[in-house]
Amino acid sequence: MAATPPTLPPSAPKRMGAPGIPARWTSSAKSGVGAALSTASRVWFTLSHGIVNEVYYPGLDSACTRDMGLLVTGLGGWFSEEKRDATHAIEPFEEGVPAYRLVNATARYRIEKRILADPARPALLQEISFTALEGVATDYRVYALLAPHLVNAGMGNTAWIGEHKGKPMLFASGHGACLALASSLPWGDCSAGYAGFSDGWQQLSRAGRLDPTCQSAEDGNVALTGEIGFSLANSEALLALGFGATPDEAAENAAASLKRGFEPAAKAYVAKWRKWQAGLTPLDHHDASGLNTYRVSTAVLATHLSLARPGAAVASLSIPWGASKGDDDLGGYHLVWPRDLVETAGGLLAAGDPAQALEILAYLRSIQQPDGHWPQNVWLDGSLYWPGIQMDECAFPLLLADALHRAGHLPRAKLAAFMPMVEKAASYVVRNGPVTGQDRWEEDAGYSPFTLAVEISALLGAADLFDVDGKPEPANYLREVADCWNDQIERWTYVSGTPACHEAGVDGYYIRIAPADGSGAASPKDGFVPIKNRPPGDTDKPAEAIVSPDALALVRFGLRAADDPRIVGTVKIIDAQLRCDLPQGPLWYRYTSDGYGEHADGAPFDGNGPGPPWPLRAGESAHYELAAGNKDKAASLLRTFEASAGVGGLLPEQVWDGADIPERELWLGRPSGSAMPLVWAHSEHIKLLRSLRDGAVFDMPPQGVKRYVRDKTGSPLRIWRFNNRLRTLEAGKTLRVELLQPALIRWSGDQWQTSHEINTSVNVFGVHMADLPVTDIPRGNTIVFTFFWPDGDRWENVDFTVGIEN
């Protein structure tokens, strides 16, 4: 039989249950992730519940399996599935090497595995041993069960039992990719069927044997099952899962891995990881269990990097609440988010790998859009997935370029190659900020303290880069905009005199986000914020009623002192409303009324639910405490952060904050069904270790600290734009009007009794602007203005007003 799948008779698909049950992904609660540091491999793998889950090929964004585990049958129709029935233990080969030893045990058997990716080719190797603990080995039969989900799709796959050069193999193809499963021991009975109807699990659990007529299953949700030929003489087997563009290529890769054997592959795999880890800054740290959490985090970051597209990294090799999601969730978290990618670069910088951080900057340059912004998220090749625009993601790459320059890794000679990227990004930020279309949680538009902090600090960093590049004029303009926006953070996002203030005994606090207002600069007390992921009737809330630890970014990015009374008051409000005390210590919710997470009964997130706390927040709070001089508190929060990890030290997106629900695998303070590992959290962990060693926040940009915290630099300007329309202006300030096309501005300070005209001038960023000399207009007066657009030969025919504050 050849590698090409045989054609089924017309009646076969119906008899076998085609096309199978709706396809679903598997658990996102990973216990291990791994990859070979080799461009020849092109395979990434994940583990949970003692088995292999998604295997990715040929890139980090292409999941090609749902899972692959073992089934065991015994005398009298006895049936067991290791992932459901066994207890599981996992450990890495050694610190910082993401190859794994797994032990799955029941009262009747013990299964031991060693798993890694072949560094020499796209194949996954599993060395498996089976030991009977009750009865004798001949009482049992062991089967490999593989669920292909080729190229992010569980439907539309074809599976068959075939041969390659006379050797039996299990094959699957779909969506332009193929896989082949080979065994070092002869395969016994094998089958290919449709999931939920004629797959091997169904056959063995019902009849205790495989149906020999099930040799292929076309165009559906398919599964492959093969009996591993264990015997009294041989209780060990090596399975090789090969991938390729054709069945023959996949089979050739599987056969070559088997021929080479596990030990040579393991030797090469471990050597590459040892060499990379040895070159990192020694920040080794062991948690209470003895696990070297630093090396876990560095391995997680490196595992999520694409070697085929240098500098690309996905947010997580997982799909949150995957077992409840079908093929409509193509990407899960195995996509590139520019924000997460810059956080990854920061973690690598903190760990002492600037070369990789530079590659990330180069990749960001390659996916920057023509107008200067970065998409919400992309596939590895740069093609867009979600269409949103988040201004922090558009500014973060500027911070990375500045950090690399300040650390000496991007000197002037190298900087020149990145200045076009810097120019376009700075132009986009100053033309489209400060309002964001989405906050960092990808939900709401408006004035976000976190986004503002990133934008302002990024503009200051970019200004320094322009200075280095010998361009003082654009540098000065960026600082003018940064100063103006920094001056208005409180106007946009700080409230006082609210019921929450009185309850907490504070003067005021920063809110999570102030809604954008097309008719004027948003006031925190105006309007409502639509809370996403909430059930109908529980969505819109007053902006002043929603708080978030996001405000700590004002300290993290150097714009406000940690002991600023407004920050201190906000911390009190955050702790009063969002702190969650768990067995491992305090964690915090994202914001008031967050709805992203499991339901109260543990049911998976399905569009709404109460959002549980995020371990990432412990890292961010620890950095705030360090900035405030509270190193002991920061160290305590590090322990809480690490104690929130799952099996193997992987950090989750969220942890469960309710009573234990064992049937849903939810325990108080332990990882929920959200993404795990979250690469962003591991980056934060590395940066926290570095910050604690250095005694200072590692990634705090120094420009804002000097300019705003120490020198108290203010702005003589207030900027009016169509996306940021001032309602009022402090007396003595200059009113700058900024537009995206040339205009004649006609304005008056006395209700058109007299009028003045001024033409805009354009700067290097394409901003057309004019400063209206209104500093002498008395308090209480109103500035009125309109526009003539020469490009369209028309007047705006609308008067805009800005009042001078009393």
Short mmCIF file of N, CA and C in Angstrom, two decimals, residues 190-288:
data_model
loop_
_atom_site.label_atom_id
_atom_site.label_comp_id
_atom_site.label_asym_id
_atom_site.label_seq_id
_atom_site.Cartn_x
_atom_site.Cartn_y
_atom_site.Cartn_z
N CYS A 190 -4.52 -1.47 13.05
CA CYS A 190 -4.60 -0.01 12.88
C CYS A 190 -5.94 0.36 12.29
N SER A 191 -6.35 1.59 12.55
CA SER A 191 -7.61 2.05 11.95
C SER A 191 -7.55 3.54 11.71
N ALA A 192 -8.39 3.99 10.77
CA ALA A 192 -8.60 5.41 10.51
C ALA A 192 -10.10 5.63 10.50
N GLY A 193 -10.57 6.54 11.32
CA GLY A 193 -12.01 6.74 11.41
C GLY A 193 -12.38 8.17 11.68
N TYR A 194 -13.68 8.38 11.85
CA TYR A 194 -14.21 9.71 12.10
C TYR A 194 -14.44 9.91 13.59
N ALA A 195 -13.98 11.05 14.11
CA ALA A 195 -14.06 11.33 15.54
C ALA A 195 -15.50 11.27 16.02
N GLY A 196 -15.67 10.55 17.13
CA GLY A 196 -16.97 10.45 17.76
C GLY A 196 -17.84 9.34 17.24
N PHE A 197 -17.42 8.70 16.14
CA PHE A 197 -18.22 7.63 15.56
C PHE A 197 -17.40 6.37 15.34
N SER A 198 -16.37 6.47 14.54
CA SER A 198 -15.61 5.28 14.18
C SER A 198 -14.13 5.42 14.47
N ASP A 199 -13.76 6.36 15.33
CA ASP A 199 -12.35 6.49 15.70
C ASP A 199 -11.94 5.35 16.62
N GLY A 200 -10.64 5.21 16.84
CA GLY A 200 -10.14 4.09 17.63
C GLY A 200 -10.66 4.09 19.05
N TRP A 201 -10.86 5.27 19.64
CA TRP A 201 -11.40 5.32 21.01
C TRP A 201 -12.77 4.67 21.06
N GLN A 202 -13.61 5.03 20.09
CA GLN A 202 -14.96 4.45 20.06
C GLN A 202 -14.90 2.94 19.86
N GLN A 203 -14.07 2.49 18.94
CA GLN A 203 -13.98 1.05 18.64
C GLN A 203 -13.48 0.25 19.83
N LEU A 204 -12.40 0.74 20.46
CA LEU A 204 -11.80 -0.03 21.56
C LEU A 204 -12.67 0.01 22.81
N SER A 205 -13.28 1.15 23.10
CA SER A 205 -14.10 1.24 24.32
C SER A 205 -15.37 0.42 24.19
N ARG A 206 -15.85 0.25 22.96
CA ARG A 206 -17.10 -0.50 22.76
C ARG A 206 -16.85 -1.99 22.53
N ALA A 207 -15.90 -2.29 21.63
CA ALA A 207 -15.71 -3.67 21.20
C ALA A 207 -14.41 -4.28 21.69
N GLY A 208 -13.50 -3.47 22.21
CA GLY A 208 -12.24 -4.00 22.69
C GLY A 208 -11.25 -4.32 21.60
N ARG A 209 -11.57 -3.96 20.36
CA ARG A 209 -10.65 -4.21 19.25
C ARG A 209 -10.91 -3.18 18.17
N LEU A 210 -9.96 -3.07 17.23
CA LEU A 210 -10.11 -2.16 16.11
C LEU A 210 -10.79 -2.87 14.94
N ASP A 211 -11.58 -2.11 14.21
CA ASP A 211 -12.28 -2.63 13.05
C ASP A 211 -11.32 -2.64 11.87
N PRO A 212 -10.98 -3.80 11.34
CA PRO A 212 -10.00 -3.87 10.24
C PRO A 212 -10.49 -3.24 8.95
N THR A 213 -11.80 -2.99 8.83
CA THR A 213 -12.31 -2.37 7.61
C THR A 213 -12.12 -0.86 7.60
N CYS A 214 -11.80 -0.28 8.74
CA CYS A 214 -11.62 1.17 8.84
C CYS A 214 -10.18 1.52 8.50
N GLN A 215 -9.91 1.61 7.22
CA GLN A 215 -8.54 1.86 6.76
C GLN A 215 -8.35 3.28 6.23
N SER A 216 -9.42 4.01 6.04
CA SER A 216 -9.29 5.40 5.60
C SER A 216 -10.57 6.15 5.93
N ALA A 217 -10.41 7.44 6.10
CA ALA A 217 -11.54 8.34 6.37
C ALA A 217 -11.25 9.66 5.69
N GLU A 218 -12.14 10.06 4.80
CA GLU A 218 -11.89 11.23 3.97
C GLU A 218 -12.66 12.46 4.43
N ASP A 219 -12.02 13.62 4.31
CA ASP A 219 -12.68 14.92 4.39
C ASP A 219 -13.57 15.06 5.62
N GLY A 220 -12.95 15.03 6.80
CA GLY A 220 -13.73 15.18 8.01
C GLY A 220 -12.86 15.41 9.22
N ASN A 221 -13.47 15.21 10.38
CA ASN A 221 -12.76 15.25 11.66
C ASN A 221 -12.31 13.83 11.94
N VAL A 222 -11.06 13.54 11.68
CA VAL A 222 -10.59 12.16 11.61
C VAL A 222 -9.63 11.84 12.75
N ALA A 223 -9.42 10.56 12.96
CA ALA A 223 -8.48 10.10 13.97
C ALA A 223 -7.79 8.84 13.48
N LEU A 224 -6.55 8.67 13.89
CA LEU A 224 -5.74 7.50 13.55
C LEU A 224 -5.41 6.72 14.82
N THR A 225 -5.48 5.41 14.73
CA THR A 225 -5.16 4.56 15.89
C THR A 225 -4.31 3.39 15.43
N GLY A 226 -3.26 3.10 16.18
CA GLY A 226 -2.41 1.96 15.84
C GLY A 226 -1.92 1.26 17.09
N GLU A 227 -1.95 -0.07 17.08
CA GLU A 227 -1.46 -0.85 18.21
C GLU A 227 0.06 -0.89 18.17
N ILE A 228 0.68 -0.49 19.28
CA ILE A 228 2.13 -0.54 19.41
C ILE A 228 2.52 -1.97 19.80
N GLY A 229 3.47 -2.55 19.11
CA GLY A 229 3.79 -3.96 19.28
C GLY A 229 4.62 -4.29 20.50
N PHE A 230 4.17 -3.83 21.70
CA PHE A 230 4.90 -4.21 22.91
C PHE A 230 4.81 -5.72 23.11
N SER A 231 5.85 -6.28 23.74
CA SER A 231 5.88 -7.71 24.02
C SER A 231 6.69 -7.94 25.28
N LEU A 232 6.73 -9.18 25.75
CA LEU A 232 7.55 -9.51 26.91
C LEU A 232 9.01 -9.20 26.65
N ALA A 233 9.41 -9.34 25.40
CA ALA A 233 10.81 -9.12 25.07
C ALA A 233 11.14 -7.66 24.84
N ASN A 234 10.13 -6.87 24.57
CA ASN A 234 10.39 -5.46 24.24
C ASN A 234 9.25 -4.59 24.75
N SER A 235 9.52 -3.87 25.82
CA SER A 235 8.50 -3.00 26.42
C SER A 235 8.76 -1.53 26.12
N GLU A 236 9.68 -1.26 25.19
CA GLU A 236 9.97 0.11 24.80
C GLU A 236 9.76 0.28 23.30
N ALA A 237 9.23 1.45 22.95
CA ALA A 237 9.00 1.77 21.54
C ALA A 237 9.35 3.23 21.30
N LEU A 238 9.75 3.52 20.09
CA LEU A 238 10.00 4.90 19.67
C LEU A 238 8.99 5.25 18.59
N LEU A 239 8.20 6.30 18.83
CA LEU A 239 7.26 6.79 17.84
C LEU A 239 7.81 8.07 17.24
N ALA A 240 7.70 8.18 15.93
CA ALA A 240 8.15 9.38 15.22
C ALA A 240 6.97 9.92 14.42
N LEU A 241 6.62 11.17 14.71
CA LEU A 241 5.55 11.85 13.99
C LEU A 241 6.21 12.84 13.03
N GLY A 242 6.23 12.48 11.75
CA GLY A 242 6.88 13.31 10.75
C GLY A 242 5.90 14.18 10.01
N PHE A 243 6.38 15.31 9.50
CA PHE A 243 5.54 16.26 8.77
C PHE A 243 6.19 16.58 7.43
N GLY A 244 5.36 16.98 6.49
CA GLY A 244 5.86 17.37 5.19
C GLY A 244 4.75 17.94 4.32
N ALA A 245 5.13 18.41 3.16
CA ALA A 245 4.15 18.95 2.23
C ALA A 245 3.40 17.84 1.50
N THR A 246 3.99 16.65 1.45
CA THR A 246 3.36 15.49 0.80
C THR A 246 3.41 14.31 1.77
N PRO A 247 2.58 13.29 1.54
CA PRO A 247 2.66 12.10 2.40
C PRO A 247 4.03 11.45 2.38
N ASP A 248 4.65 11.37 1.20
CA ASP A 248 5.97 10.74 1.12
C ASP A 248 7.02 11.54 1.90
N GLU A 249 6.94 12.87 1.83
CA GLU A 249 7.90 13.69 2.57
C GLU A 249 7.71 13.50 4.07
N ALA A 250 6.47 13.49 4.52
CA ALA A 250 6.20 13.28 5.94
C ALA A 250 6.71 11.91 6.38
N ALA A 251 6.44 10.90 5.56
CA ALA A 251 6.89 9.55 5.90
C ALA A 251 8.40 9.45 5.91
N GLU A 252 9.06 10.10 4.97
CA GLU A 252 10.51 10.07 4.92
C GLU A 252 11.10 10.71 6.17
N ASN A 253 10.51 11.79 6.63
CA ASN A 253 11.00 12.44 7.85
C ASN A 253 10.79 11.56 9.07
N ALA A 254 9.63 10.92 9.15
CA ALA A 254 9.39 10.01 10.28
C ALA A 254 10.37 8.84 10.25
N ALA A 255 10.58 8.26 9.08
CA ALA A 255 11.49 7.11 8.96
C ALA A 255 12.92 7.51 9.30
N ALA A 256 13.35 8.69 8.85
CA ALA A 256 14.71 9.13 9.14
C ALA A 256 14.92 9.36 10.63
N SER A 257 13.92 9.88 11.31
CA SER A 257 14.03 10.08 12.76
C SER A 257 14.13 8.75 13.49
N LEU A 258 13.32 7.78 13.06
CA LEU A 258 13.41 6.45 13.67
C LEU A 258 14.79 5.85 13.46
N LYS A 259 15.29 5.98 12.26
CA LYS A 259 16.59 5.37 11.94
C LYS A 259 17.70 5.99 12.77
N ARG A 260 17.66 7.33 12.94
CA ARG A 260 18.70 7.99 13.73
C ARG A 260 18.60 7.60 15.20
N GLY A 261 17.40 7.45 15.70
CA GLY A 261 17.21 7.04 17.08
C GLY A 261 17.04 8.20 18.04
N PHE A 262 16.57 7.90 19.23
CA PHE A 262 16.25 8.95 20.19
C PHE A 262 17.50 9.58 20.79
N GLU A 263 18.47 8.78 21.17
CA GLU A 263 19.63 9.31 21.89
C GLU A 263 20.42 10.33 21.07
N PRO A 264 20.74 10.07 19.81
CA PRO A 264 21.45 11.10 19.04
C PRO A 264 20.64 12.39 18.89
N ALA A 265 19.34 12.25 18.68
CA ALA A 265 18.50 13.44 18.58
C ALA A 265 18.49 14.20 19.90
N ALA A 266 18.38 13.47 21.01
CA ALA A 266 18.36 14.12 22.33
C ALA A 266 19.68 14.82 22.61
N LYS A 267 20.79 14.20 22.24
CA LYS A 267 22.10 14.81 22.48
C LYS A 267 22.22 16.15 21.76
N ALA A 268 21.79 16.19 20.49
CA ALA A 268 21.86 17.43 19.71
C ALA A 268 20.88 18.47 20.24
N TYR A 269 19.71 18.01 20.62
CA TYR A 269 18.66 18.91 21.14
C TYR A 269 19.14 19.59 22.42
N VAL A 270 19.62 18.79 23.35
CA VAL A 270 20.06 19.32 24.65
C VAL A 270 21.26 20.24 24.48
N ALA A 271 22.18 19.88 23.60
CA ALA A 271 23.39 20.69 23.43
C ALA A 271 23.05 22.10 22.96
N LYS A 272 22.10 22.22 22.04
CA LYS A 272 21.72 23.55 21.55
C LYS A 272 21.10 24.39 22.66
N TRP A 273 20.25 23.77 23.46
CA TRP A 273 19.62 24.52 24.54
C TRP A 273 20.63 24.89 25.63
N ARG A 274 21.54 23.98 25.93
CA ARG A 274 22.57 24.30 26.93
C ARG A 274 23.40 25.51 26.49
N LYS A 275 23.78 25.50 25.22
CA LYS A 275 24.61 26.59 24.71
C LYS A 275 23.88 27.92 24.79
N TRP A 276 22.61 27.93 24.41
CA TRP A 276 21.86 29.19 24.46
C TRP A 276 21.68 29.65 25.91
N GLN A 277 21.29 28.78 26.80
CA GLN A 277 21.09 29.15 28.20
C GLN A 277 22.39 29.62 28.83
N ALA A 278 23.52 29.03 28.44
CA ALA A 278 24.80 29.41 29.04
C ALA A 278 25.19 30.84 28.69
N GLY A 279 24.67 31.36 27.59
CA GLY A 279 25.00 32.72 27.18
C GLY A 279 24.15 33.79 27.82
N LEU A 280 23.18 33.41 28.64
CA LEU A 280 22.27 34.38 29.25
C LEU A 280 22.82 34.92 30.57
N THR A 281 22.30 36.06 30.98
CA THR A 281 22.63 36.64 32.27
C THR A 281 22.19 35.69 33.38
N PRO A 282 23.04 35.37 34.34
CA PRO A 282 22.65 34.42 35.39
C PRO A 282 21.71 35.05 36.42
N LEU A 283 20.43 34.90 36.18
CA LEU A 283 19.41 35.39 37.11
C LEU A 283 18.68 34.21 37.76
N ASP A 284 19.36 33.08 37.85
CA ASP A 284 18.72 31.84 38.31
C ASP A 284 18.02 32.03 39.64
N HIS A 285 16.80 31.51 39.71
CA HIS A 285 15.99 31.65 40.90
C HIS A 285 15.15 30.40 41.06
N HIS A 286 15.15 29.83 42.24
CA HIS A 286 14.40 28.60 42.50
C HIS A 286 13.21 28.90 43.39
N ASP A 287 12.06 28.34 43.03
CA ASP A 287 10.87 28.55 43.85
C ASP A 287 10.86 27.55 45.01
N ALA A 288 9.75 27.53 45.74
CA ALA A 288 9.68 26.68 46.93
C ALA A 288 9.85 25.20 46.61
#
